[in-house]
Amino acid sequence: MNMNLSRMLAIVGLLFVIISMKMAYAQDEDTSVDKIDGHVVNVKTWIGDEKDDSDKIFATTEQVVLNIDISTPRWFLGSTTIGKIDIPNLVAKQRKLFATNYSTTEKGQSWAHQRWEVTLYPQSSGTFTIPPLPVTVHIAGDDAKKIQGTVWTDKLSFKAHLPNGELTAKDQWFAASDAKITQSWETTKPDLKVGDAITRTINIEANDSLSILLPQTLQAKVSEQYQAYADPAQLTDTSNRGQYVSKRQDRVVYIVQDGGEVAFPPLTVKWWNTNKGTVETIKLSGKSFKVSHTPMSFIKAYWPIMVTLLGSALLLVLVVLGFKRYLKKHDAPLIVRFCRSIWDKDTGQIRLLLYIKWRQATSKQSFSQELHFSDVGEAIVKEHSASVWMQFWRKITKKRHWYKNRSWLRPLDLSNVVEKIK
């Protein structure tokens, strides 16, 4: 007896749970019957297609269409108003401004219908329950008199989740039945210079989505090479014969601050294809531009190098001036006198200085005693060739090892040397 009672209680409890779940997760298609001044008004509500989709789980950000069909054996007069849907993490928008009007015949009686659509966009995973909504209608009453009344929709529920492991709540992506993503580039001039502008524009066009849900793929990031200025995003939503199209346009203007090659990175956009049930990845290629310097930008870019070069040149000038001052107060070395004579084209002085170096390096009395120097004669005098004189100078240095003493770098008292030679 107790066993049978326990089984009956278990069965009753199970039926109670089933009924409760059925009430919490309403069918995708429910009809409520109301009356306005004694006239019947039916309200039929469902989610998605007219078939039973109660088990379907939608993707987050996917467009979910709530259909509301109002019918009456009378006819409609005036506007119809549907109550607002205010549910956390759910965007609701009545994008179709006009109802679809049609008529049916049931048991020989004509019924007028108005079909309205409210698009829903879940922003997170979970179960979303749409409470009964008030629908205010105007129909023809007795004697075709316009009467107003409010009927209520049934409560409906649907579920949403992240459709794929590649997509996370932190990533920027969207769901659509179809999408087209393009980019374009514009420059103020064909030949760019510092201060000119480069404009990058990205357009996203998606079917069965909402413009505010389309991601901002182009950011106004500042670089040392350019300043970035973003225009306000251009958002548009249209509906044409039941087809919902959303567009987003992002545009950033870059003002070039430095010359050389300016490179912009590639971008990647992901979206969930609700028709195919796949993740689509669109890659937008980057681009490089060659930018010429202006005088001011050139100075700004290379001023450290210019300061270094200028400092080096100034130091060199100071060294030369100091060396000249030194030579005014001291006897110039043999090599300095020799180079100065070549500059002045003083042939006699050149030969004399060569001979002095020759005597310092050897014990021979004349050039003719050495085969390599036997041609230091009148032919050289006529040529006036500085390179030939320098060749003779190097021959003496290269052939004799006296240069280790570097006497030709010491200050030379020419008069004393000439006296000694004599």
PDB file of N, CA and C in Angstrom, residues 63-158:
ATOM      1  N   GLN A  63      20.328  37.488 -35.129  1.00  0.00           N
ATOM      2  CA  GLN A  63      19.006  38.093 -35.200  1.00  0.00           C
ATOM      3  C   GLN A  63      17.924  37.032 -34.975  1.00  0.00           C
ATOM      4  N   VAL A  64      17.069  37.305 -33.994  1.00  0.00           N
ATOM      5  CA  VAL A  64      15.940  36.432 -33.680  1.00  0.00           C
ATOM      6  C   VAL A  64      14.672  37.239 -33.929  1.00  0.00           C
ATOM      7  N   VAL A  65      13.796  36.724 -34.755  1.00  0.00           N
ATOM      8  CA  VAL A  65      12.595  37.465 -35.140  1.00  0.00           C
ATOM      9  C   VAL A  65      11.406  36.982 -34.315  1.00  0.00           C
ATOM     10  N   LEU A  66      10.808  37.925 -33.601  1.00  0.00           N
ATOM     11  CA  LEU A  66       9.566  37.664 -32.875  1.00  0.00           C
ATOM     12  C   LEU A  66       8.396  38.079 -33.773  1.00  0.00           C
ATOM     13  N   ASN A  67       7.565  37.116 -34.154  1.00  0.00           N
ATOM     14  CA  ASN A  67       6.425  37.371 -35.024  1.00  0.00           C
ATOM     15  C   ASN A  67       5.152  37.512 -34.186  1.00  0.00           C
ATOM     16  N   ILE A  68       4.399  38.538 -34.478  1.00  0.00           N
ATOM     17  CA  ILE A  68       3.110  38.777 -33.810  1.00  0.00           C
ATOM     18  C   ILE A  68       2.045  38.925 -34.893  1.00  0.00           C
ATOM     19  N   ASP A  69       1.120  37.985 -34.915  1.00  0.00           N
ATOM     20  CA  ASP A  69       0.051  37.992 -35.915  1.00  0.00           C
ATOM     21  C   ASP A  69      -1.277  38.290 -35.213  1.00  0.00           C
ATOM     22  N   ILE A  70      -1.905  39.398 -35.605  1.00  0.00           N
ATOM     23  CA  ILE A  70      -3.185  39.826 -35.019  1.00  0.00           C
ATOM     24  C   ILE A  70      -4.265  39.616 -36.069  1.00  0.00           C
ATOM     25  N   SER A  71      -5.366  38.977 -35.653  1.00  0.00           N
ATOM     26  CA  SER A  71      -6.452  38.705 -36.614  1.00  0.00           C
ATOM     27  C   SER A  71      -7.802  38.957 -35.953  1.00  0.00           C
ATOM     28  N   THR A  72      -8.756  39.312 -36.804  1.00  0.00           N
ATOM     29  CA  THR A  72     -10.124  39.587 -36.329  1.00  0.00           C
ATOM     30  C   THR A  72     -11.094  39.383 -37.489  1.00  0.00           C
ATOM     31  N   PRO A  73     -12.326  38.939 -37.184  1.00  0.00           N
ATOM     32  CA  PRO A  73     -13.323  38.827 -38.250  1.00  0.00           C
ATOM     33  C   PRO A  73     -13.856  40.186 -38.695  1.00  0.00           C
ATOM     34  N   ARG A  74     -13.444  41.241 -37.973  1.00  0.00           N
ATOM     35  CA  ARG A  74     -13.804  42.595 -38.391  1.00  0.00           C
ATOM     36  C   ARG A  74     -12.716  43.099 -39.335  1.00  0.00           C
ATOM     37  N   TRP A  75     -12.472  44.364 -39.330  1.00  0.00           N
ATOM     38  CA  TRP A  75     -11.339  44.898 -40.097  1.00  0.00           C
ATOM     39  C   TRP A  75     -10.652  45.988 -39.261  1.00  0.00           C
ATOM     40  N   PHE A  76      -9.410  46.254 -39.611  1.00  0.00           N
ATOM     41  CA  PHE A  76      -8.592  47.171 -38.821  1.00  0.00           C
ATOM     42  C   PHE A  76      -8.817  48.618 -39.265  1.00  0.00           C
ATOM     43  N   LEU A  77      -8.836  49.489 -38.287  1.00  0.00           N
ATOM     44  CA  LEU A  77      -8.924  50.921 -38.529  1.00  0.00           C
ATOM     45  C   LEU A  77      -7.858  51.621 -37.671  1.00  0.00           C
ATOM     46  N   GLY A  78      -6.963  52.393 -38.277  1.00  0.00           N
ATOM     47  CA  GLY A  78      -5.960  53.113 -37.501  1.00  0.00           C
ATOM     48  C   GLY A  78      -4.714  52.277 -37.212  1.00  0.00           C
ATOM     49  N   SER A  79      -3.905  52.827 -36.358  1.00  0.00           N
ATOM     50  CA  SER A  79      -2.578  52.254 -36.094  1.00  0.00           C
ATOM     51  C   SER A  79      -2.637  51.166 -35.031  1.00  0.00           C
ATOM     52  N   THR A  80      -1.551  50.355 -35.015  1.00  0.00           N
ATOM     53  CA  THR A  80      -1.382  49.313 -34.001  1.00  0.00           C
ATOM     54  C   THR A  80      -0.070  49.585 -33.262  1.00  0.00           C
ATOM     55  N   THR A  81      -0.117  49.471 -31.941  1.00  0.00           N
ATOM     56  CA  THR A  81       1.066  49.740 -31.106  1.00  0.00           C
ATOM     57  C   THR A  81       1.412  48.511 -30.296  1.00  0.00           C
ATOM     58  N   ILE A  82       2.709  48.144 -30.329  1.00  0.00           N
ATOM     59  CA  ILE A  82       3.196  46.983 -29.585  1.00  0.00           C
ATOM     60  C   ILE A  82       4.059  47.481 -28.429  1.00  0.00           C
ATOM     61  N   GLY A  83       3.875  46.912 -27.252  1.00  0.00           N
ATOM     62  CA  GLY A  83       4.641  47.302 -26.077  1.00  0.00           C
ATOM     63  C   GLY A  83       6.126  47.038 -26.232  1.00  0.00           C
ATOM     64  N   LYS A  84       6.928  47.793 -25.493  1.00  0.00           N
ATOM     65  CA  LYS A  84       8.382  47.671 -25.584  1.00  0.00           C
ATOM     66  C   LYS A  84       8.879  46.443 -24.823  1.00  0.00           C
ATOM     67  N   ILE A  85       9.986  45.901 -25.336  1.00  0.00           N
ATOM     68  CA  ILE A  85      10.642  44.766 -24.687  1.00  0.00           C
ATOM     69  C   ILE A  85      11.881  45.280 -23.979  1.00  0.00           C
ATOM     70  N   ASP A  86      11.945  45.123 -22.693  1.00  0.00           N
ATOM     71  CA  ASP A  86      13.078  45.595 -21.895  1.00  0.00           C
ATOM     72  C   ASP A  86      13.621  44.430 -21.069  1.00  0.00           C
ATOM     73  N   ILE A  87      14.614  43.740 -21.634  1.00  0.00           N
ATOM     74  CA  ILE A  87      15.210  42.569 -20.998  1.00  0.00           C
ATOM     75  C   ILE A  87      16.724  42.772 -20.970  1.00  0.00           C
ATOM     76  N   PRO A  88      17.384  42.533 -19.838  1.00  0.00           N
ATOM     77  CA  PRO A  88      18.841  42.686 -19.784  1.00  0.00           C
ATOM     78  C   PRO A  88      19.551  41.822 -20.820  1.00  0.00           C
ATOM     79  N   ASN A  89      20.596  42.404 -21.424  1.00  0.00           N
ATOM     80  CA  ASN A  89      21.432  41.707 -22.412  1.00  0.00           C
ATOM     81  C   ASN A  89      20.657  41.268 -23.647  1.00  0.00           C
ATOM     82  N   LEU A  90      19.566  41.961 -23.932  1.00  0.00           N
ATOM     83  CA  LEU A  90      18.784  41.671 -25.134  1.00  0.00           C
ATOM     84  C   LEU A  90      18.415  42.984 -25.808  1.00  0.00           C
ATOM     85  N   VAL A  91      18.841  43.143 -27.060  1.00  0.00           N
ATOM     86  CA  VAL A  91      18.504  44.329 -27.847  1.00  0.00           C
ATOM     87  C   VAL A  91      17.273  44.007 -28.671  1.00  0.00           C
ATOM     88  N   ALA A  92      16.234  44.822 -28.523  1.00  0.00           N
ATOM     89  CA  ALA A  92      14.982  44.633 -29.262  1.00  0.00           C
ATOM     90  C   ALA A  92      14.717  45.873 -30.115  1.00  0.00           C
ATOM     91  N   LYS A  93      14.367  45.654 -31.365  1.00  0.00           N
ATOM     92  CA  LYS A  93      14.147  46.773 -32.278  1.00  0.00           C
ATOM     93  C   LYS A  93      13.072  46.386 -33.285  1.00  0.00           C
ATOM     94  N   GLN A  94      12.090  47.258 -33.424  1.00  0.00           N
ATOM     95  CA  GLN A  94      11.044  47.045 -34.426  1.00  0.00           C
ATOM     96  C   GLN A  94      11.477  47.756 -35.703  1.00  0.00           C
ATOM     97  N   ARG A  95      12.229  47.038 -36.537  1.00  0.00           N
ATOM     98  CA  ARG A  95      12.822  47.633 -37.732  1.00  0.00           C
ATOM     99  C   ARG A  95      11.826  47.747 -38.874  1.00  0.00           C
ATOM    100  N   LYS A  96      10.849  46.863 -38.888  1.00  0.00           N
ATOM    101  CA  LYS A  96       9.836  46.907 -39.940  1.00  0.00           C
ATOM    102  C   LYS A  96       8.706  47.825 -39.472  1.00  0.00           C
ATOM    103  N   LEU A  97       8.603  48.996 -40.080  1.00  0.00           N
ATOM    104  CA  LEU A  97       7.680  50.013 -39.595  1.00  0.00           C
ATOM    105  C   LEU A  97       6.229  49.719 -39.951  1.00  0.00           C
ATOM    106  N   PHE A  98       6.000  48.902 -40.931  1.00  0.00           N
ATOM    107  CA  PHE A  98       4.633  48.622 -41.363  1.00  0.00           C
ATOM    108  C   PHE A  98       4.366  47.117 -41.283  1.00  0.00           C
ATOM    109  N   ALA A  99       3.126  46.799 -40.981  1.00  0.00           N
ATOM    110  CA  ALA A  99       2.722  45.400 -40.880  1.00  0.00           C
ATOM    111  C   ALA A  99       2.431  44.821 -42.260  1.00  0.00           C
ATOM    112  N   THR A 100       2.464  43.505 -42.320  1.00  0.00           N
ATOM    113  CA  THR A 100       2.035  42.798 -43.524  1.00  0.00           C
ATOM    114  C   THR A 100       0.547  42.484 -43.374  1.00  0.00           C
ATOM    115  N   ASN A 101      -0.258  43.048 -44.232  1.00  0.00           N
ATOM    116  CA  ASN A 101      -1.719  42.870 -44.166  1.00  0.00           C
ATOM    117  C   ASN A 101      -2.167  41.808 -45.160  1.00  0.00           C
ATOM    118  N   TYR A 102      -2.986  40.907 -44.686  1.00  0.00           N
ATOM    119  CA  TYR A 102      -3.523  39.876 -45.566  1.00  0.00           C
ATOM    120  C   TYR A 102      -4.836  39.358 -44.938  1.00  0.00           C
ATOM    121  N   SER A 103      -5.518  38.491 -45.643  1.00  0.00           N
ATOM    122  CA  SER A 103      -6.792  37.965 -45.142  1.00  0.00           C
ATOM    123  C   SER A 103      -6.860  36.461 -45.383  1.00  0.00           C
ATOM    124  N   THR A 104      -7.621  35.786 -44.524  1.00  0.00           N
ATOM    125  CA  THR A 104      -7.851  34.353 -44.657  1.00  0.00           C
ATOM    126  C   THR A 104      -9.346  34.075 -44.466  1.00  0.00           C
ATOM    127  N   THR A 105      -9.728  32.873 -44.863  1.00  0.00           N
ATOM    128  CA  THR A 105     -11.129  32.460 -44.695  1.00  0.00           C
ATOM    129  C   THR A 105     -11.156  31.215 -43.819  1.00  0.00           C
ATOM    130  N   GLU A 106     -11.872  31.289 -42.737  1.00  0.00           N
ATOM    131  CA  GLU A 106     -11.992  30.162 -41.818  1.00  0.00           C
ATOM    132  C   GLU A 106     -13.481  29.854 -41.590  1.00  0.00           C
ATOM    133  N   LYS A 107     -13.860  28.653 -41.962  1.00  0.00           N
ATOM    134  CA  LYS A 107     -15.252  28.209 -41.820  1.00  0.00           C
ATOM    135  C   LYS A 107     -16.215  29.191 -42.465  1.00  0.00           C
ATOM    136  N   GLY A 108     -15.819  29.653 -43.648  1.00  0.00           N
ATOM    137  CA  GLY A 108     -16.676  30.547 -44.406  1.00  0.00           C
ATOM    138  C   GLY A 108     -16.655  31.982 -43.937  1.00  0.00           C
ATOM    139  N   GLN A 109     -15.842  32.298 -42.960  1.00  0.00           N
ATOM    140  CA  GLN A 109     -15.779  33.660 -42.442  1.00  0.00           C
ATOM    141  C   GLN A 109     -14.412  34.269 -42.774  1.00  0.00           C
ATOM    142  N   SER A 110     -14.434  35.512 -43.226  1.00  0.00           N
ATOM    143  CA  SER A 110     -13.219  36.216 -43.614  1.00  0.00           C
ATOM    144  C   SER A 110     -12.577  36.850 -42.368  1.00  0.00           C
ATOM    145  N   TRP A 111     -11.243  36.647 -42.268  1.00  0.00           N
ATOM    146  CA  TRP A 111     -10.480  37.218 -41.160  1.00  0.00           C
ATOM    147  C   TRP A 111      -9.413  38.164 -41.729  1.00  0.00           C
ATOM    148  N   ALA A 112      -9.324  39.354 -41.116  1.00  0.00           N
ATOM    149  CA  ALA A 112      -8.271  40.310 -41.476  1.00  0.00           C
ATOM    150  C   ALA A 112      -7.072  40.088 -40.551  1.00  0.00           C
ATOM    151  N   HIS A 113      -5.870  40.132 -41.146  1.00  0.00           N
ATOM    152  CA  HIS A 113      -4.647  39.857 -40.388  1.00  0.00           C
ATOM    153  C   HIS A 113      -3.671  41.029 -40.507  1.00  0.00           C
ATOM    154  N   GLN A 114      -2.933  41.249 -39.435  1.00  0.00           N
ATOM    155  CA  GLN A 114      -1.761  42.118 -39.418  1.00  0.00           C
ATOM    156  C   GLN A 114      -0.603  41.324 -38.821  1.00  0.00           C
ATOM    157  N   ARG A 115       0.493  41.238 -39.577  1.00  0.00           N
ATOM    158  CA  ARG A 115       1.663  40.508 -39.069  1.00  0.00           C
ATOM    159  C   ARG A 115       2.793  41.517 -38.824  1.00  0.00           C
ATOM    160  N   TRP A 116       3.258  41.546 -37.569  1.00  0.00           N
ATOM    161  CA  TRP A 116       4.334  42.436 -37.163  1.00  0.00           C
ATOM    162  C   TRP A 116       5.569  41.624 -36.798  1.00  0.00           C
ATOM    163  N   GLU A 117       6.717  42.268 -36.988  1.00  0.00           N
ATOM    164  CA  GLU A 117       7.992  41.621 -36.641  1.00  0.00           C
ATOM    165  C   GLU A 117       8.783  42.522 -35.702  1.00  0.00           C
ATOM    166  N   VAL A 118       9.315  41.915 -34.644  1.00  0.00           N
ATOM    167  CA  VAL A 118      10.234  42.591 -33.723  1.00  0.00           C
ATOM    168  C   VAL A 118      11.522  41.787 -33.716  1.00  0.00           C
ATOM    169  N   THR A 119      12.644  42.438 -34.076  1.00  0.00           N
ATOM    170  CA  THR A 119      13.923  41.730 -34.134  1.00  0.00           C
ATOM    171  C   THR A 119      14.615  41.797 -32.774  1.00  0.00           C
ATOM    172  N   LEU A 120      15.151  40.663 -32.356  1.00  0.00           N
ATOM    173  CA  LEU A 120      15.818  40.534 -31.061  1.00  0.00           C
ATOM    174  C   LEU A 120      17.265  40.099 -31.286  1.00  0.00           C
ATOM    175  N   TYR A 121      18.180  40.641 -30.455  1.00  0.00           N
ATOM    176  CA  TYR A 121      19.603  40.335 -30.592  1.00  0.00           C
ATOM    177  C   TYR A 121      20.176  40.029 -29.207  1.00  0.00           C
ATOM    178  N   PRO A 122      20.320  38.760 -28.863  1.00  0.00           N
ATOM    179  CA  PRO A 122      20.882  38.407 -27.545  1.00  0.00           C
ATOM    180  C   PRO A 122      22.364  38.769 -27.475  1.00  0.00           C
ATOM    181  N   GLN A 123      22.774  39.353 -26.347  1.00  0.00           N
ATOM    182  CA  GLN A 123      24.156  39.800 -26.189  1.00  0.00           C
ATOM    183  C   GLN A 123      24.990  38.884 -25.304  1.00  0.00           C
ATOM    184  N   SER A 124      24.373  37.867 -24.761  1.00  0.00           N
ATOM    185  CA  SER A 124      25.093  36.936 -23.903  1.00  0.00           C
ATOM    186  C   SER A 124      24.442  35.564 -23.991  1.00  0.00           C
ATOM    187  N   SER A 125      25.127  34.587 -23.469  1.00  0.00           N
ATOM    188  CA  SER A 125      24.580  33.233 -23.455  1.00  0.00           C
ATOM    189  C   SER A 125      23.545  33.107 -22.341  1.00  0.00           C
ATOM    190  N   GLY A 126      22.540  32.265 -22.591  1.00  0.00           N
ATOM    191  CA  GLY A 126      21.525  32.043 -21.572  1.00  0.00           C
ATOM    192  C   GLY A 126      20.136  31.909 -22.168  1.00  0.00           C
ATOM    193  N   THR A 127      19.144  31.879 -21.284  1.00  0.00           N
ATOM    194  CA  THR A 127      17.741  31.781 -21.676  1.00  0.00           C
ATOM    195  C   THR A 127      17.085  33.140 -21.539  1.00  0.00           C
ATOM    196  N   PHE A 128      16.375  33.553 -22.564  1.00  0.00           N
ATOM    197  CA  PHE A 128      15.702  34.847 -22.576  1.00  0.00           C
ATOM    198  C   PHE A 128      14.187  34.596 -22.638  1.00  0.00           C
ATOM    199  N   THR A 129      13.479  35.140 -21.673  1.00  0.00           N
ATOM    200  CA  THR A 129      12.022  34.977 -21.587  1.00  0.00           C
ATOM    201  C   THR A 129      11.355  36.306 -21.904  1.00  0.00           C
ATOM    202  N   ILE A 130      10.526  36.281 -22.934  1.00  0.00           N
ATOM    203  CA  ILE A 130       9.794  37.488 -23.339  1.00  0.00           C
ATOM    204  C   ILE A 130       8.436  37.458 -22.650  1.00  0.00           C
ATOM    205  N   PRO A 131       8.165  38.438 -21.796  1.00  0.00           N
ATOM    206  CA  PRO A 131       6.886  38.437 -21.079  1.00  0.00           C
ATOM    207  C   PRO A 131       5.732  38.776 -22.013  1.00  0.00           C
ATOM    208  N   PRO A 132       4.499  38.590 -21.575  1.00  0.00           N
ATOM    209  CA  PRO A 132       3.365  39.017 -22.396  1.00  0.00           C
ATOM    210  C   PRO A 132       3.452  40.510 -22.717  1.00  0.00           C
ATOM    211  N   LEU A 133       3.213  40.830 -23.973  1.00  0.00           N
ATOM    212  CA  LEU A 133       3.322  42.219 -24.431  1.00  0.00           C
ATOM    213  C   LEU A 133       1.936  42.769 -24.747  1.00  0.00           C
ATOM    214  N   PRO A 134       1.690  44.041 -24.354  1.00  0.00           N
ATOM    215  CA  PRO A 134       0.410  44.650 -24.711  1.00  0.00           C
ATOM    216  C   PRO A 134       0.407  45.087 -26.176  1.00  0.00           C
ATOM    217  N   VAL A 135      -0.689  44.807 -26.864  1.00  0.00           N
ATOM    218  CA  VAL A 135      -0.843  45.212 -28.259  1.00  0.00           C
ATOM    219  C   VAL A 135      -2.140  46.017 -28.357  1.00  0.00           C
ATOM    220  N   THR A 136      -1.988  47.285 -28.666  1.00  0.00           N
ATOM    221  CA  THR A 136      -3.160  48.168 -28.788  1.00  0.00           C
ATOM    222  C   THR A 136      -3.574  48.229 -30.248  1.00  0.00           C
ATOM    223  N   VAL A 137      -4.843  47.866 -30.520  1.00  0.00           N
ATOM    224  CA  VAL A 137      -5.339  47.814 -31.894  1.00  0.00           C
ATOM    225  C   VAL A 137      -6.605  48.658 -32.026  1.00  0.00           C
ATOM    226  N   HIS A 138      -6.894  49.008 -33.270  1.00  0.00           N
ATOM    227  CA  HIS A 138      -8.133  49.721 -33.595  1.00  0.00           C
ATOM    228  C   HIS A 138      -8.861  48.898 -34.650  1.00  0.00           C
ATOM    229  N   ILE A 139     -10.084  48.493 -34.329  1.00  0.00           N
ATOM    230  CA  ILE A 139     -10.868  47.699 -35.276  1.00  0.00           C
ATOM    231  C   ILE A 139     -12.231  48.347 -35.464  1.00  0.00           C
ATOM    232  N   ALA A 140     -12.930  47.846 -36.470  1.00  0.00           N
ATOM    233  CA  ALA A 140     -14.280  48.349 -36.745  1.00  0.00           C
ATOM    234  C   ALA A 140     -15.277  47.607 -35.868  1.00  0.00           C
ATOM    235  N   GLY A 141     -16.041  48.366 -35.083  1.00  0.00           N
ATOM    236  CA  GLY A 141     -17.054  47.766 -34.223  1.00  0.00           C
ATOM    237  C   GLY A 141     -18.417  47.744 -34.908  1.00  0.00           C
ATOM    238  N   ASP A 142     -19.430  47.765 -34.083  1.00  0.00           N
ATOM    239  CA  ASP A 142     -20.787  47.803 -34.641  1.00  0.00           C
ATOM    240  C   ASP A 142     -20.993  49.096 -35.419  1.00  0.00           C
ATOM    241  N   ASP A 143     -21.738  48.966 -36.493  1.00  0.00           N
ATOM    242  CA  ASP A 143     -22.006  50.104 -37.371  1.00  0.00           C
ATOM    243  C   ASP A 143     -20.711  50.731 -37.889  1.00  0.00           C
ATOM    244  N   ALA A 144     -19.638  49.890 -38.038  1.00  0.00           N
ATOM    245  CA  ALA A 144     -18.335  50.338 -38.559  1.00  0.00           C
ATOM    246  C   ALA A 144     -17.717  51.426 -37.698  1.00  0.00           C
ATOM    247  N   LYS A 145     -18.098  51.466 -36.452  1.00  0.00           N
ATOM    248  CA  LYS A 145     -17.539  52.465 -35.554  1.00  0.00           C
ATOM    249  C   LYS A 145     -16.152  52.015 -35.084  1.00  0.00           C
ATOM    250  N   LYS A 146     -15.200  52.969 -35.075  1.00  0.00           N
ATOM    251  CA  LYS A 146     -13.830  52.670 -34.682  1.00  0.00           C
ATOM    252  C   LYS A 146     -13.745  52.471 -33.175  1.00  0.00           C
ATOM    253  N   ILE A 147     -13.240  51.309 -32.776  1.00  0.00           N
ATOM    254  CA  ILE A 147     -13.078  51.035 -31.361  1.00  0.00           C
ATOM    255  C   ILE A 147     -11.630  50.637 -31.088  1.00  0.00           C
ATOM    256  N   GLN A 148     -11.173  50.909 -29.881  1.00  0.00           N
ATOM    257  CA  GLN A 148      -9.789  50.640 -29.488  1.00  0.00           C
ATOM    258  C   GLN A 148      -9.771  49.679 -28.324  1.00  0.00           C
ATOM    259  N   GLY A 149      -8.759  48.808 -28.333  1.00  0.00           N
ATOM    260  CA  GLY A 149      -8.619  47.866 -27.235  1.00  0.00           C
ATOM    261  C   GLY A 149      -7.202  47.335 -27.172  1.00  0.00           C
ATOM    262  N   THR A 150      -6.884  46.679 -26.085  1.00  0.00           N
ATOM    263  CA  THR A 150      -5.540  46.123 -25.866  1.00  0.00           C
ATOM    264  C   THR A 150      -5.644  44.626 -25.664  1.00  0.00           C
ATOM    265  N   VAL A 151      -4.870  43.909 -26.427  1.00  0.00           N
ATOM    266  CA  VAL A 151      -4.768  42.453 -26.284  1.00  0.00           C
ATOM    267  C   VAL A 151      -3.331  42.130 -25.900  1.00  0.00           C
ATOM    268  N   TRP A 152      -3.104  40.893 -25.438  1.00  0.00           N
ATOM    269  CA  TRP A 152      -1.789  40.521 -24.927  1.00  0.00           C
ATOM    270  C   TRP A 152      -1.252  39.303 -25.652  1.00  0.00           C
ATOM    271  N   THR A 153       0.075  39.348 -25.868  1.00  0.00           N
ATOM    272  CA  THR A 153       0.745  38.186 -26.459  1.00  0.00           C
ATOM    273  C   THR A 153       1.026  37.163 -25.372  1.00  0.00           C
ATOM    274  N   ASP A 154       1.408  35.962 -25.781  1.00  0.00           N
ATOM    275  CA  ASP A 154       1.805  34.929 -24.829  1.00  0.00           C
ATOM    276  C   ASP A 154       3.295  35.054 -24.500  1.00  0.00           C
ATOM    277  N   LYS A 155       3.674  34.496 -23.397  1.00  0.00           N
ATOM    278  CA  LYS A 155       5.078  34.487 -22.988  1.00  0.00           C
ATOM    279  C   LYS A 155       5.831  33.452 -23.813  1.00  0.00           C
ATOM    280  N   LEU A 156       7.018  33.866 -24.287  1.00  0.00           N
ATOM    281  CA  LEU A 156       7.872  32.980 -25.088  1.00  0.00           C
ATOM    282  C   LEU A 156       9.286  32.995 -24.539  1.00  0.00           C
ATOM    283  N   SER A 157      10.023  31.926 -24.816  1.00  0.00           N
ATOM    284  CA  SER A 157      11.420  31.830 -24.388  1.00  0.00           C
ATOM    285  C   SER A 157      12.276  31.281 -25.511  1.00  0.00           C
ATOM    286  N   PHE A 158      13.538  31.659 -25.512  1.00  0.00           N
ATOM    287  CA  PHE A 158      14.514  31.085 -26.440  1.00  0.00           C
ATOM    288  C   PHE A 158      15.882  31.117 -25.771  1.00  0.00           C
TER     289      PHE A 158
END
